[in-house]
PDB file of C-alpha atoms (C1' of nucleotides) in Angstrom:
ATOM      1  CA  MET A   2      42.245 -64.607 -22.516  1.00  0.00           C
ATOM      2  CA  GLY A   3      40.325 -68.496 -22.701  1.00  0.00           C
ATOM      3  CA  ARG A   4      38.566 -67.258 -19.300  1.00  0.00           C
ATOM      4  CA  ALA A   5      37.543 -70.137 -17.491  1.00  0.00           C
ATOM      5  CA  PRO A   6      32.474 -70.443 -16.650  1.00  0.00           C
ATOM      6  CA  CYS A   7      31.681 -69.035 -13.793  1.00  0.00           C
ATOM      7  CA  CYS A   8      31.234 -72.639 -11.934  1.00  0.00           C
ATOM      8  CA  SER A   9      31.774 -75.459 -13.130  1.00  0.00           C
ATOM      9  CA  LYS A  10      28.649 -76.812 -13.803  1.00  0.00           C
ATOM     10  CA  VAL A  11      29.519 -80.527 -13.689  1.00  0.00           C
ATOM     11  CA  GLY A  12      26.840 -81.729  -9.657  1.00  0.00           C
ATOM     12  CA  LEU A  13      25.498 -78.778  -9.974  1.00  0.00           C
ATOM     13  CA  HIS A  14      22.368 -77.924  -9.708  1.00  0.00           C
ATOM     14  CA  ARG A  15      20.565 -76.089 -11.577  1.00  0.00           C
ATOM     15  CA  GLY A  16      16.751 -75.091 -12.232  1.00  0.00           C
ATOM     16  CA  PRO A  17      13.840 -73.803  -9.992  1.00  0.00           C
ATOM     17  CA  TRP A  18      15.681 -72.786  -6.270  1.00  0.00           C
ATOM     18  CA  THR A  19      13.935 -75.077  -3.116  1.00  0.00           C
ATOM     19  CA  THR A  20      13.205 -73.388   0.589  1.00  0.00           C
ATOM     20  CA  ARG A  21      16.193 -75.163   1.891  1.00  0.00           C
ATOM     21  CA  GLU A  22      18.686 -74.083  -0.181  1.00  0.00           C
ATOM     22  CA  ASP A  23      16.767 -70.788  -0.445  1.00  0.00           C
ATOM     23  CA  THR A  24      17.236 -71.025   4.220  1.00  0.00           C
ATOM     24  CA  LEU A  25      21.169 -71.908   3.364  1.00  0.00           C
ATOM     25  CA  LEU A  26      21.492 -68.896   1.752  1.00  0.00           C
ATOM     26  CA  ILE A  27      19.374 -66.572   3.616  1.00  0.00           C
ATOM     27  CA  ASN A  28      21.020 -67.862   6.622  1.00  0.00           C
ATOM     28  CA  TYR A  29      24.888 -67.829   5.236  1.00  0.00           C
ATOM     29  CA  ILE A  30      23.711 -64.221   4.049  1.00  0.00           C
ATOM     30  CA  GLN A  31      22.624 -62.640   7.555  1.00  0.00           C
ATOM     31  CA  ALA A  32      25.690 -64.594   9.574  1.00  0.00           C
ATOM     32  CA  HIS A  33      28.591 -63.284   6.937  1.00  0.00           C
ATOM     33  CA  GLY A  34      26.280 -60.813   5.129  1.00  0.00           C
ATOM     34  CA  GLU A  35      26.861 -60.615   1.143  1.00  0.00           C
ATOM     35  CA  GLY A  36      29.734 -60.595  -0.739  1.00  0.00           C
ATOM     36  CA  HIS A  37      32.181 -63.334  -2.453  1.00  0.00           C
ATOM     37  CA  TRP A  38      29.462 -64.773  -3.935  1.00  0.00           C
ATOM     38  CA  ARG A  39      31.700 -67.553  -5.802  1.00  0.00           C
ATOM     39  CA  SER A  40      33.618 -68.955  -2.978  1.00  0.00           C
ATOM     40  CA  LEU A  41      30.228 -68.084  -0.667  1.00  0.00           C
ATOM     41  CA  PRO A  42      28.209 -71.414  -1.938  1.00  0.00           C
ATOM     42  CA  LYS A  43      30.880 -73.792  -0.864  1.00  0.00           C
ATOM     43  CA  LYS A  44      30.666 -72.102   2.137  1.00  0.00           C
ATOM     44  CA  ALA A  45      26.898 -72.549   2.870  1.00  0.00           C
ATOM     45  CA  GLY A  46      26.789 -75.892   1.521  1.00  0.00           C
ATOM     46  CA  LEU A  47      25.143 -75.445  -1.716  1.00  0.00           C
ATOM     47  CA  LEU A  48      25.369 -76.508  -4.114  1.00  0.00           C
ATOM     48  CA  ARG A  49      24.573 -73.655  -6.894  1.00  0.00           C
ATOM     49  CA  CYS A  50      27.595 -71.228  -8.759  1.00  0.00           C
ATOM     50  CA  GLY A  51      28.065 -67.892  -7.096  1.00  0.00           C
ATOM     51  CA  LYS A  52      26.759 -66.145  -9.283  1.00  0.00           C
ATOM     52  CA  SER A  53      23.130 -67.792  -9.035  1.00  0.00           C
ATOM     53  CA  CYS A  54      22.909 -67.685  -5.889  1.00  0.00           C
ATOM     54  CA  ARG A  55      23.735 -64.006  -6.370  1.00  0.00           C
ATOM     55  CA  LEU A  56      20.643 -63.804  -8.997  1.00  0.00           C
ATOM     56  CA  ARG A  57      18.728 -65.507  -5.882  1.00  0.00           C
ATOM     57  CA  TRP A  58      19.838 -63.219  -3.271  1.00  0.00           C
ATOM     58  CA  MET A  59      19.583 -60.297  -5.248  1.00  0.00           C
ATOM     59  CA  ASN A  60      15.568 -60.966  -6.912  1.00  0.00           C
ATOM     60  CA  TYR A  61      14.317 -63.107  -4.482  1.00  0.00           C
ATOM     61  CA  LEU A  62      15.267 -63.368  -0.880  1.00  0.00           C
ATOM     62  CA  ARG A  63      16.953 -59.611  -0.054  1.00  0.00           C
ATOM     63  CA  PRO A  64      14.258 -58.401   2.571  1.00  0.00           C
ATOM     64  CA  ASP A  65      13.673 -55.634   1.498  1.00  0.00           C
ATOM     65  CA  ILE A  66      12.230 -56.718  -2.259  1.00  0.00           C
ATOM     66  CA  LYS A  67       9.095 -55.885  -2.419  1.00  0.00           C
ATOM     67  CA  ARG A  68       6.511 -58.595  -3.469  1.00  0.00           C
ATOM     68  CA  GLY A  69       3.276 -57.809  -6.193  1.00  0.00           C
ATOM     69  CA  ASN A  70       1.929 -56.157  -8.257  1.00  0.00           C
ATOM     70  CA  ILE A  71       3.609 -53.003 -10.168  1.00  0.00           C
ATOM     71  CA  THR A  72       1.498 -50.342  -8.677  1.00  0.00           C
ATOM     72  CA  PRO A  73       0.948 -47.119 -11.667  1.00  0.00           C
ATOM     73  CA  ASP A  74       3.041 -45.090  -9.464  1.00  0.00           C
ATOM     74  CA  GLU A  75       5.632 -47.498  -9.860  1.00  0.00           C
ATOM     75  CA  ASP A  76       4.190 -48.450 -13.999  1.00  0.00           C
ATOM     76  CA  ASP A  77       3.905 -45.304 -14.963  1.00  0.00           C
ATOM     77  CA  LEU A  78       7.930 -43.465 -13.616  1.00  0.00           C
ATOM     78  CA  ILE A  79       8.965 -47.106 -15.625  1.00  0.00           C
ATOM     79  CA  VAL A  80       7.357 -45.911 -18.167  1.00  0.00           C
ATOM     80  CA  ARG A  81       8.148 -42.417 -17.490  1.00  0.00           C
ATOM     81  CA  LEU A  82      12.519 -43.619 -16.177  1.00  0.00           C
ATOM     82  CA  HIS A  83      12.749 -45.968 -19.581  1.00  0.00           C
ATOM     83  CA  SER A  84      12.007 -43.280 -21.363  1.00  0.00           C
ATOM     84  CA  LEU A  85      14.898 -41.544 -20.417  1.00  0.00           C
ATOM     85  CA  LEU A  86      17.206 -43.724 -19.526  1.00  0.00           C
ATOM     86  CA  GLY A  87      16.319 -46.833 -22.089  1.00  0.00           C
ATOM     87  CA  ASN A  88      16.950 -50.380 -21.442  1.00  0.00           C
ATOM     88  CA  ARG A  89      19.505 -49.200 -18.653  1.00  0.00           C
ATOM     89  CA  TRP A  90      16.839 -52.116 -15.464  1.00  0.00           C
ATOM     90  CA  SER A  91      19.042 -51.524 -12.698  1.00  0.00           C
ATOM     91  CA  LEU A  92      19.025 -47.838 -13.052  1.00  0.00           C
ATOM     92  CA  ILE A  93      15.745 -47.860 -13.405  1.00  0.00           C
ATOM     93  CA  ALA A  94      14.906 -50.377 -10.357  1.00  0.00           C
ATOM     94  CA  GLY A  95      17.721 -47.657  -8.173  1.00  0.00           C
ATOM     95  CA  ARG A  96      14.980 -45.407  -8.631  1.00  0.00           C
ATOM     96  CA  LEU A  97      11.930 -47.850  -6.826  1.00  0.00           C
ATOM     97  CA  PRO A  98      12.942 -49.328  -4.095  1.00  0.00           C
ATOM     98  CA  GLY A  99      11.886 -53.109  -3.073  1.00  0.00           C
ATOM     99  CA  ARG A 100      11.917 -53.652  -7.001  1.00  0.00           C
ATOM    100  CA  THR A 101      15.148 -55.326  -8.697  1.00  0.00           C
ATOM    101  CA  ASP A 102      16.740 -54.871 -12.807  1.00  0.00           C
ATOM    102  CA  ASN A 103      14.676 -58.394 -13.324  1.00  0.00           C
ATOM    103  CA  GLU A 104      11.619 -57.389 -11.944  1.00  0.00           C
ATOM    104  CA  ILE A 105      11.196 -54.857 -13.371  1.00  0.00           C
ATOM    105  CA  LYS A 106      12.842 -56.354 -16.748  1.00  0.00           C
ATOM    106  CA  ASN A 107      10.157 -58.374 -17.217  1.00  0.00           C
ATOM    107  CA  TYR A 108       6.846 -56.103 -16.379  1.00  0.00           C
ATOM    108  CA  TRP A 109       8.145 -53.636 -19.474  1.00  0.00           C
ATOM    109  CA  ASN A 110       8.417 -57.024 -21.781  1.00  0.00           C
ATOM    110  CA  SER A 111       5.235 -58.323 -20.702  1.00  0.00           C
ATOM    111  CA  HIS A 112       3.335 -55.282 -20.098  1.00  0.00           C
ATOM    112  CA  LEU A 113       4.701 -51.925 -20.939  1.00  0.00           C
ATOM    113  CA  SER A 114       6.506 -52.496 -24.384  1.00  0.00           C
ATOM    114  CA  LYS A 115       3.199 -54.094 -26.079  1.00  0.00           C
ATOM    115  CA  ARG A 116       1.169 -51.539 -24.361  1.00  0.00           C
ATOM    116  CA  LEU A 117       3.998 -48.539 -25.477  1.00  0.00           C
ATOM    117  CA  LYS A 118       3.151 -50.049 -28.849  1.00  0.00           C
ATOM    118  CA  LYS A 119      -0.030 -50.078 -29.243  1.00  0.00           C
ATOM    119  CA  ASN A 120      -0.680 -46.272 -27.728  1.00  0.00           C
ATOM    120  CA  THR A 121       2.469 -45.421 -30.361  1.00  0.00           C
ATOM    121  CA  ALA A 122       1.593 -46.499 -32.931  1.00  0.00           C
ATOM    122  CA  GLY A 123       2.027 -44.201 -35.815  1.00  0.00           C
ATOM    123  CA  ASN A 124       4.010 -43.003 -34.269  1.00  0.00           C
ATOM    124  CA  LYS A 125       7.278 -43.378 -35.277  1.00  0.00           C
ATOM    125  CA  SER A 126       9.492 -41.549 -32.971  1.00  0.00           C
ATOM    126  CA  LYS A 127      12.765 -45.128 -32.733  1.00  0.00           C
ATOM    127  CA  CYS A 128      12.859 -43.334 -28.627  1.00  0.00           C
ATOM    128  CA  MET A 129      11.230 -45.716 -26.765  1.00  0.00           C
ATOM    129  CA  GLY A 130      11.842 -49.244 -27.567  1.00  0.00           C
ATOM    130  CA  GLY A 131      10.872 -52.813 -25.994  1.00  0.00           C
ATOM    131  CA  SER A 132      12.740 -55.983 -25.635  1.00  0.00           C
ATOM    132  CA  ALA A 133      12.475 -58.733 -27.802  1.00  0.00           C
ATOM    133  CA  GLY A 134      10.699 -61.621 -26.238  1.00  0.00           C
ATOM    134  CA  LYS A 135      10.547 -65.487 -27.295  1.00  0.00           C
ATOM    135  CA  ARG A 136       6.984 -64.826 -28.074  1.00  0.00           C
ATOM    136  CA  SER A 137       7.338 -61.207 -29.059  1.00  0.00           C
ATOM    137  CA  GLY A 138       7.176 -61.903 -32.394  1.00  0.00           C
ATOM    138  CA  ILE A 139      10.691 -60.307 -33.253  1.00  0.00           C
ATOM    139  CA  LYS A 140      13.423 -62.859 -34.078  1.00  0.00           C
ATOM    140  CA  PRO A 141      15.472 -63.910 -30.680  1.00  0.00           C
ATOM    141  CA  ASN A 142      18.846 -63.796 -31.676  1.00  0.00           C
ATOM    142  CA  LYS A 143      20.744 -66.056 -30.450  1.00  0.00           C
ATOM    143  CA  LYS A 144      24.210 -64.606 -30.513  1.00  0.00           C
ATOM    144  CA  ARG A 145      24.187 -61.394 -29.711  1.00  0.00           C
ATOM    145  CA  SER A 146      25.461 -58.179 -31.308  1.00  0.00           C
ATOM    146  CA  LYS A 147      29.211 -56.998 -29.863  1.00  0.00           C
ATOM    147  CA  THR A 148      27.846 -53.576 -30.276  1.00  0.00           C
ATOM    148  CA  ARG A 149      25.681 -54.859 -27.535  1.00  0.00           C
ATOM    149  CA  THR A 150      24.594 -51.732 -24.890  1.00  0.00           C
ATOM    150  CA  PRO A 151      28.249 -52.122 -22.344  1.00  0.00           C
ATOM    151  CA  ALA A 152      27.127 -53.193 -19.220  1.00  0.00           C
ATOM    152  CA  ILE A 153      26.904 -50.883 -16.224  1.00  0.00           C
ATOM    153  CA  ARG A 154      29.186 -51.306 -13.675  1.00  0.00           C
ATOM    154  CA  VAL A 155      26.352 -49.144 -11.170  1.00  0.00           C
ATOM    155  CA  SER A 156      27.609 -48.362  -7.220  1.00  0.00           C
ATOM    156  CA  PRO A 157      27.923 -45.643  -5.267  1.00  0.00           C
ATOM    157  CA  SER A 158      32.130 -45.467  -6.144  1.00  0.00           C
ATOM    158  CA  SER A 159      31.771 -45.608 -10.208  1.00  0.00           C
ATOM    159  CA  VAL A 160      28.938 -42.367  -9.922  1.00  0.00           C
ATOM    160  CA  ALA A 161      31.455 -40.530  -7.585  1.00  0.00           C
ATOM    161  CA  LYS A 162      33.934 -41.472  -9.842  1.00  0.00           C
ATOM    162  CA  ASN A 163      31.984 -40.375 -13.321  1.00  0.00           C
ATOM    163  CA  ILE A 164      30.399 -37.301 -11.576  1.00  0.00           C
ATOM    164  CA  SER A 165      33.693 -35.912 -11.338  1.00  0.00           C
ATOM    165  CA  ASN A 166      34.503 -37.039 -14.716  1.00  0.00           C
ATOM    166  CA  ILE A 167      32.042 -35.169 -15.859  1.00  0.00           C
ATOM    167  CA  ARG A 168      33.322 -31.962 -13.948  1.00  0.00           C
ATOM    168  CA  ASN A 169      36.566 -31.924 -15.397  1.00  0.00           C
ATOM    169  CA  MET A 170      34.734 -32.566 -18.251  1.00  0.00           C
ATOM    170  CA  THR A 171      32.461 -29.300 -18.355  1.00  0.00           C
ATOM    171  CA  GLY A 172      33.503 -27.630 -15.580  1.00  0.00           C
ATOM    172  CA  SER A 173      30.569 -27.473 -14.221  1.00  0.00           C
ATOM    173  CA  SER A 174      30.544 -28.387  -9.756  1.00  0.00           C
ATOM    174  CA  SER A 175      25.925 -28.357  -9.390  1.00  0.00           C
ATOM    175  CA  ILE A 176      26.673 -31.771  -8.540  1.00  0.00           C
ATOM    176  CA  PRO A 177      26.511 -32.656  -4.844  1.00  0.00           C
ATOM    177  CA  ALA A 178      29.033 -34.132  -3.253  1.00  0.00           C
ATOM    178  CA  GLU A 179      26.802 -35.960  -1.713  1.00  0.00           C
ATOM    179  CA  VAL A 180      24.875 -37.130  -4.497  1.00  0.00           C
ATOM    180  CA  GLY A 181      28.435 -39.714  -5.266  1.00  0.00           C
ATOM    181  CA  ASN A 182      28.508 -40.948  -1.805  1.00  0.00           C
ATOM    182  CA  SER A 183      25.353 -41.628  -0.750  1.00  0.00           C
ATOM    183  CA  THR A 184      23.218 -45.654  -1.261  1.00  0.00           C
ATOM    184  CA  SER A 185      20.651 -44.093  -2.801  1.00  0.00           C
ATOM    185  CA  TRP A 186      22.085 -42.464  -5.281  1.00  0.00           C
ATOM    186  CA  GLY A 187      18.772 -41.166  -8.130  1.00  0.00           C
ATOM    187  CA  ILE A 188      19.936 -41.451 -11.611  1.00  0.00           C
ATOM    188  CA  SER A 189      22.932 -43.396 -11.067  1.00  0.00           C
ATOM    189  CA  GLY A 190      23.781 -43.341 -15.092  1.00  0.00           C
ATOM    190  CA  LEU A 191      25.799 -40.303 -16.060  1.00  0.00           C
ATOM    191  CA  LYS A 192      28.142 -43.370 -17.407  1.00  0.00           C
ATOM    192  CA  VAL A 193      25.121 -43.611 -20.226  1.00  0.00           C
ATOM    193  CA  ALA A 194      26.710 -39.964 -21.510  1.00  0.00           C
ATOM    194  CA  SER A 195      30.296 -40.611 -20.890  1.00  0.00           C
ATOM    195  CA  ASN A 196      30.111 -43.432 -23.310  1.00  0.00           C
ATOM    196  CA  VAL A 197      28.416 -41.035 -25.635  1.00  0.00           C
ATOM    197  CA  GLY A 198      31.245 -40.679 -29.415  1.00  0.00           C
ATOM    198  CA  GLU A 199      33.307 -44.083 -27.229  1.00  0.00           C
ATOM    199  CA  GLY A 200      31.252 -46.984 -26.802  1.00  0.00           C
ATOM    200  CA  ARG A 201      28.707 -45.897 -28.825  1.00  0.00           C
ATOM    201  CA  PRO A 202      27.622 -48.513 -31.056  1.00  0.00           C
ATOM    202  CA  SER A 203      27.741 -48.118 -34.689  1.00  0.00           C
ATOM    203  CA  ASN A 204      24.361 -48.646 -35.425  1.00  0.00           C
ATOM    204  CA  SER A 205      22.134 -48.295 -33.966  1.00  0.00           C
ATOM    205  CA  GLU A 206      18.545 -50.602 -34.106  1.00  0.00           C
ATOM    206  CA  GLU A 207      20.299 -52.800 -31.855  1.00  0.00           C
ATOM    207  CA  PHE A 208      20.708 -50.506 -29.426  1.00  0.00           C
ATOM    208  CA  ASP A 209      16.455 -49.069 -28.777  1.00  0.00           C
ATOM    209  CA  GLY A 210      17.885 -46.128 -25.595  1.00  0.00           C
ATOM    210  CA  PRO A 211      17.272 -42.535 -25.913  1.00  0.00           C
ATOM    211  CA  PHE A 212      21.241 -41.765 -25.122  1.00  0.00           C
ATOM    212  CA  TYR A 213      22.667 -43.263 -27.938  1.00  0.00           C
ATOM    213  CA  ASP A 214      20.180 -42.933 -31.034  1.00  0.00           C
ATOM    214  CA  HIS A 215      22.162 -41.023 -33.332  1.00  0.00           C
ATOM    215  CA  ASP A 216      18.982 -40.760 -35.578  1.00  0.00           C
ATOM    216  CA  SER A 217      17.272 -37.005 -35.737  1.00  0.00           C
ATOM    217  CA  SER A 218      13.675 -37.463 -33.727  1.00  0.00           C
ATOM    218  CA  CYS A 219      15.616 -38.352 -30.584  1.00  0.00           C
ATOM    219  CA  PRO A 220      17.105 -36.098 -28.233  1.00  0.00           C
ATOM    220  CA  SER A 221      20.494 -34.781 -29.466  1.00  0.00           C
ATOM    221  CA  SER A 222      20.388 -32.541 -26.754  1.00  0.00           C
ATOM    222  CA  LEU A 223      21.604 -36.157 -24.682  1.00  0.00           C
ATOM    223  CA  LEU A 224      24.410 -36.363 -26.566  1.00  0.00           C
ATOM    224  CA  ASN A 225      25.962 -32.987 -25.863  1.00  0.00           C
ATOM    225  CA  GLY A 226      27.739 -33.333 -22.631  1.00  0.00           C
ATOM    226  CA  ILE A 227      27.580 -30.252 -21.638  1.00  0.00           C
ATOM    227  CA  MET A 228      24.331 -30.215 -20.645  1.00  0.00           C
ATOM    228  CA  LEU A 229      24.698 -33.064 -18.477  1.00  0.00           C
ATOM    229  CA  ASP A 230      24.125 -31.810 -14.957  1.00  0.00           C
ATOM    230  CA  ASP A 231      21.221 -29.543 -15.799  1.00  0.00           C
ATOM    231  CA  ILE A 232      19.310 -31.439 -16.832  1.00  0.00           C
ATOM    232  CA  PHE A 233      21.093 -34.295 -14.103  1.00  0.00           C
ATOM    233  CA  GLU A 234      20.463 -32.063 -11.376  1.00  0.00           C
ATOM    234  CA  GLU A 235      16.735 -30.369 -12.944  1.00  0.00           C
ATOM    235  CA  TYR A 236      15.974 -34.055 -12.992  1.00  0.00           C
ATOM    236  CA  GLN A 237      16.971 -34.915  -9.450  1.00  0.00           C
ATOM    237  CA  GLN A 238      14.779 -31.862  -7.758  1.00  0.00           C
ATOM    238  CA  LEU A 239      11.611 -33.308  -9.885  1.00  0.00           C
ATOM    239  CA  LEU A 240      12.001 -36.869  -8.917  1.00  0.00           C
ATOM    240  CA  LYS A 241      12.384 -35.169  -4.995  1.00  0.00           C
ATOM    241  CA  ALA A 242      10.116 -33.256  -5.414  1.00  0.00           C
ATOM    242  CA  ASP A 243       7.546 -36.476  -7.470  1.00  0.00           C
ATOM    243  CA  ASP A 244       5.648 -33.780  -8.852  1.00  0.00           C
ATOM    244  CA  HIS A 245       4.586 -35.687 -11.704  1.00  0.00           C
ATOM    245  CA  GLY A 246       3.441 -33.142 -13.894  1.00  0.00           C
ATOM    246  CA  GLN A 247       6.840 -31.704 -13.903  1.00  0.00           C
ATOM    247  CA  LEU A 248       8.925 -34.441 -14.540  1.00  0.00           C
ATOM    248  CA  ASP A 249       6.026 -35.343 -17.685  1.00  0.00           C
ATOM    249  CA  SER A 250       6.678 -31.976 -19.052  1.00  0.00           C
ATOM    250  CA  PHE A 251      10.879 -32.121 -18.204  1.00  0.00           C
ATOM    251  CA  VAL A 252      11.372 -35.466 -20.049  1.00  0.00           C
ATOM    252  CA  ASP A 253       8.496 -34.264 -22.795  1.00  0.00           C
ATOM    253  CA  SER A 254      11.243 -31.206 -22.609  1.00  0.00           C
ATOM    254  CA  LEU A 255      14.013 -33.039 -23.617  1.00  0.00           C
ATOM    255  CA  LEU A 256      12.153 -36.368 -25.567  1.00  0.00           C
ATOM    256  CA  ALA A 257      10.941 -32.817 -28.151  1.00  0.00           C
TER     257      ALA A 257
ATOM    258  C1'  DA B  23     -11.918 -83.697 -21.033  1.00  0.00           C
ATOM    259  C1'  DA B  24      -7.830 -82.426 -24.504  1.00  0.00           C
ATOM    260  C1'  DC B  25      -4.963 -80.257 -26.068  1.00  0.00           C
ATOM    261  C1'  DC B  26      -3.263 -74.885 -27.696  1.00  0.00           C
ATOM    262  C1'  DG B  27      -2.051 -71.014 -27.731  1.00  0.00           C
ATOM    263  C1'  DT B  28      -0.908 -67.371 -25.124  1.00  0.00           C
ATOM    264  C1'  DG B  29       1.194 -64.682 -20.789  1.00  0.00           C
ATOM    265  C1'  DC B  30       4.690 -64.358 -17.422  1.00  0.00           C
ATOM    266  C1'  DC B  31       8.387 -64.819 -14.593  1.00  0.00           C
ATOM    267  C1'  DA B  32      11.983 -67.413 -12.688  1.00  0.00           C
ATOM    268  C1'  DA B  33      16.317 -68.676 -13.297  1.00  0.00           C
ATOM    269  C1'  DC B  34      19.988 -69.432 -17.204  1.00  0.00           C
ATOM    270  C1'  DC B  35      23.742 -67.466 -20.578  1.00  0.00           C
ATOM    271  C1'  DG B  36      27.958 -64.986 -22.270  1.00  0.00           C
ATOM    272  C1'  DC B  37      29.896 -59.895 -22.033  1.00  0.00           C
ATOM    273  C1'  DG B  38      32.511 -56.159 -20.294  1.00  0.00           C
ATOM    274  C1'  DC B  39      34.046 -53.429 -16.542  1.00  0.00           C
ATOM    275  C1'  DA B  40      36.388 -52.609 -12.586  1.00  0.00           C
ATOM    276  C1'  DA B  41      39.822 -53.633  -8.704  1.00  0.00           C
ATOM    277  C1'  DC B  42      43.118 -56.795  -8.032  1.00  0.00           C
ATOM    278  C1'  DG B  43      47.974 -58.512  -8.023  1.00  0.00           C
TER     279       DG B  43
ATOM    280  C1'  DA C  22      51.054 -52.693 -18.683  1.00  0.00           C
ATOM    281  C1'  DC C  23      48.964 -57.319 -18.592  1.00  0.00           C
ATOM    282  C1'  DG C  24      46.374 -61.245 -17.212  1.00  0.00           C
ATOM    283  C1'  DT C  25      43.566 -63.049 -14.204  1.00  0.00           C
ATOM    284  C1'  DT C  26      39.692 -63.227 -10.648  1.00  0.00           C
ATOM    285  C1'  DG C  27      34.815 -61.744  -9.459  1.00  0.00           C
ATOM    286  C1'  DC C  28      30.474 -59.044  -9.943  1.00  0.00           C
ATOM    287  C1'  DG C  29      26.794 -56.998 -12.136  1.00  0.00           C
ATOM    288  C1'  DC C  30      23.909 -55.887 -16.276  1.00  0.00           C
ATOM    289  C1'  DG C  31      20.867 -57.204 -20.691  1.00  0.00           C
ATOM    290  C1'  DG C  32      19.591 -60.180 -23.105  1.00  0.00           C
ATOM    291  C1'  DT C  33      17.053 -64.983 -23.577  1.00  0.00           C
ATOM    292  C1'  DT C  34      14.533 -69.402 -22.388  1.00  0.00           C
ATOM    293  C1'  DG C  35      11.614 -72.775 -19.922  1.00  0.00           C
ATOM    294  C1'  DG C  36       7.959 -74.605 -17.811  1.00  0.00           C
ATOM    295  C1'  DC C  37       3.998 -73.337 -15.314  1.00  0.00           C
ATOM    296  C1'  DA C  38      -1.012 -71.512 -15.866  1.00  0.00           C
ATOM    297  C1'  DC C  39      -4.722 -70.603 -17.492  1.00  0.00           C
ATOM    298  C1'  DG C  40      -7.882 -69.208 -20.958  1.00  0.00           C
ATOM    299  C1'  DG C  41     -10.036 -70.971 -25.310  1.00  0.00           C
ATOM    300  C1'  DT C  42     -11.660 -73.830 -28.160  1.00  0.00           C
TER     301       DT C  42
END
DNA sequence: AACCGTGCCAACCGCGCAACG
DNA sequence: ACGTTGCGCGGTTGGCACGGT
């Protein structure tokens, strides 16, 4: 198809953002709102590509970003959500208000993956994963595998669509309608399950998330679409109740 | 003080999906 | 139906900070 690169890269600034650039971006977005990232830099007077602007805004400049250390509660939640969702950083971030997918990804790679490795040493479960950082000792694969986890666009409309797909698939109406319409949609990655069997990588080593791994030590129950709405509903309730103990045993039962 | 190894994190990259014409 | 565009995603990298020797 010969798709053009997202930006010409000629004459554009790269690297760390200056305070002036930040100010320009903030001012523009405050005046005109988010979106139209491609044309935004030009209109805002920035010599950056739209992608870079979006990233800067999403990960750093948004007013609702929570800076600072990850709390033990958040830490715990990340671990549990990762065990459920795998490397779906955006989904995990969706459950942690004020945290970005990038921040959680970095936190996982630098803290949790190591800790988990220690804790699960001797446990041959392949369900828990971690990505290869440049100092992790794992060879980075420069050229991305084509069997990588498909990117999932997470938006309220896509969630609503996925839920309706699952309803059609399972004949269930147990998923509340507001889940798909709300902007604070809990574990919105239901598409994860709808992908099973179609976008599933042929080589499970390429992916360390529980949903795709056909290894027998992983939760085969999750591969069964029939159960998905029930799992989802139960999970939503436990999250609402904020009962960590129940949530833990729920996750354990899934991974058993 | 200089050097080296490691950790952390902001930013970049390339791909895939969905919307649109 | 098909090609193009825009956006979002996860993986990866580069560079700074810091601690150890």
